Amino acid sequence: SITSLQEETRRLLEPRTSSVNQRLKALDVLTKAGIAVNVNMAPIIPGINNHEVFDLIRTAGELGANSVSYIMVRLNGQIGQIFETWVKKALPERADKILNQIKETHGGKLNASEWKNRMKGEGVLAQQVRDMVQLAQEKFIQGRVLEPLDLSLFEREPAKGRQMTLF
């Protein structure tokens, strides 16, 4: 997953994880080796990284990604309270805007559990993100697809001396 192209944003959202440059390098190495790659932009957080959707897909496409997916932020259970406290400390001048935009994408709540809406959101802002993703995919991914996995080498039973399966 690549949350942001901005290192400052990546450090804010995902401290102690691989840098943006390391993630992009991994994408480049994998695609040059002929390995199909899907880039997952997750989570997209309104007011923090939603403005990067187009540039992120362009960069992924330039590096050979086969596809791109995304997930809108959803803050289940107590995660909403934890996020609210964090965003007020980390981005105090923007916290209210960020929280209100997240609520706008989830029917007035920080969390959405409805099957069709929980990952992509609803409302005008979520539709704008969907439209940006679709447009950027058409422009920069240009019909590339992830081929089905080759399962011909999959073994259900372990070879003698190897660990047994759990189920």
XYZ file of C-alpha atoms in Angstrom:
167
model
C 0.000 0.000 0.000
C 1.031 3.567 -0.635
C -0.812 6.117 1.472
C 0.904 9.238 0.193
C 3.640 10.467 -2.114
C 4.601 13.023 0.526
C 7.119 11.719 3.040
C 5.865 14.118 5.721
C 2.321 12.768 5.336
C 3.566 9.163 5.355
C 5.487 9.793 8.598
C 2.424 11.416 10.140
C 0.064 8.578 9.199
C 2.407 5.588 9.254
C 5.421 6.176 11.482
C 8.040 3.420 11.532
C 7.027 2.072 8.122
C 8.876 2.032 4.809
C 9.474 5.438 3.268
C 7.645 6.595 0.180
C 10.826 6.181 -1.866
C 11.321 2.613 -0.598
C 7.747 1.702 -1.526
C 8.092 3.226 -4.990
C 11.413 1.434 -5.462
C 9.773 -1.875 -4.483
C 7.023 -1.233 -7.039
C 9.624 -0.481 -9.701
C 11.756 -3.551 -8.906
C 8.747 -5.874 -8.903
C 7.297 -4.624 -12.164
C 10.683 -4.694 -13.915
C 10.997 -8.322 -12.802
C 7.693 -9.074 -14.530
C 5.691 -9.385 -11.325
C 2.173 -7.978 -11.545
C 1.501 -5.369 -8.865
C -1.658 -3.775 -7.480
C -1.124 -0.538 -5.565
C -3.596 -0.062 -2.733
C -4.144 3.554 -1.689
C -5.347 3.104 1.833
C -6.692 4.773 3.706
C -7.736 7.828 1.767
C -8.426 10.425 4.431
C -10.313 13.549 3.342
C -8.362 16.668 4.187
C -5.092 14.753 4.575
C -4.297 12.749 1.433
C -7.367 12.721 -0.827
C -5.830 15.445 -2.997
C -3.006 13.030 -3.949
C -5.150 10.399 -5.683
C -4.426 11.512 -9.246
C -0.666 11.988 -8.721
C -0.335 8.701 -6.870
C -2.019 6.741 -9.655
C 0.075 8.540 -12.274
C 3.264 7.599 -10.405
C 2.100 3.998 -9.938
C 1.269 3.793 -13.639
C 4.635 5.241 -14.667
C 6.331 2.565 -12.543
C 4.322 -0.207 -14.226
C 1.544 -1.015 -11.741
C -1.085 -3.299 -13.227
C -3.917 -1.933 -11.144
C -4.812 0.435 -8.349
C -7.387 0.097 -5.601
C -8.378 2.334 -2.714
C -10.199 2.350 0.589
C -11.767 5.419 2.187
C -10.929 5.761 5.837
C -13.455 4.257 8.213
C -12.993 4.443 11.935
C -14.668 1.448 13.558
C -15.617 1.362 17.224
C -13.218 3.122 19.541
C -10.807 3.807 16.681
C -12.956 6.869 15.916
C -12.281 8.328 19.361
C -8.582 7.517 19.127
C -8.342 9.101 15.661
C -10.252 12.182 16.791
C -7.857 12.705 19.705
C -4.847 12.101 17.458
C -5.949 14.436 14.647
C -6.684 17.246 17.129
C -3.133 16.935 18.460
C -1.342 16.278 15.157
C -3.268 18.712 12.932
C -5.152 21.051 15.271
C -5.811 23.738 12.651
C -7.390 21.205 10.253
C -8.895 18.661 12.648
C -12.516 19.828 12.474
C -12.451 19.959 8.664
C -10.910 16.468 8.448
C -13.409 14.962 10.897
C -16.393 16.603 9.183
C -15.249 15.415 5.757
C -14.829 11.854 7.034
C -18.351 12.036 8.456
C -19.594 13.353 5.106
C -18.311 10.185 3.410
C -20.034 7.908 5.945
C -23.525 9.296 6.344
C -22.685 11.676 9.196
C -20.611 9.178 11.224
C -16.900 8.484 11.514
C -17.654 4.819 10.905
C -19.711 2.997 8.342
C -20.450 -0.689 8.580
C -22.887 -1.034 5.679
C -21.510 -3.581 3.226
C -21.603 -1.532 0.022
C -20.514 1.791 1.532
C -17.986 1.037 4.239
C -14.899 0.778 2.017
C -15.662 3.406 -0.633
C -17.922 5.835 1.225
C -20.933 7.754 0.022
C -21.848 11.340 -0.776
C -20.265 14.043 -2.899
C -16.723 13.782 -1.538
C -16.616 9.994 -1.891
C -17.960 10.316 -5.447
C -15.236 12.838 -6.280
C -12.603 10.348 -5.088
C -14.246 7.552 -7.127
C -14.263 9.779 -10.197
C -10.602 10.782 -9.715
C -9.572 7.137 -9.310
C -11.480 6.081 -12.426
C -10.134 8.936 -14.549
C -6.557 8.403 -13.376
C -6.773 4.639 -13.979
C -8.052 5.208 -17.516
C -5.279 7.688 -18.200
C -2.271 6.112 -16.458
C -2.961 2.395 -15.981
C -4.437 2.130 -19.500
C -6.179 -1.213 -19.431
C -3.468 -3.185 -17.652
C -4.906 -5.979 -15.549
C -3.798 -8.432 -12.915
C -3.733 -11.872 -14.491
C -5.270 -14.710 -12.469
C -2.838 -16.408 -10.122
C -1.267 -19.649 -11.295
C -2.407 -22.174 -8.714
C -0.964 -25.193 -10.498
C 1.886 -25.535 -7.984
C -0.356 -25.264 -4.935
C -0.154 -28.350 -2.713
C -2.967 -29.146 -0.327
C -1.087 -31.873 1.498
C 2.464 -31.204 2.719
C 5.332 -33.238 1.353
C 6.768 -35.805 3.746
C 8.659 -34.149 6.576
C 7.003 -30.770 6.128
C 4.602 -29.109 8.524
C 1.000 -30.284 8.409
C -1.858 -27.927 7.581
C -3.968 -26.347 10.294
C -7.314 -27.450 8.833
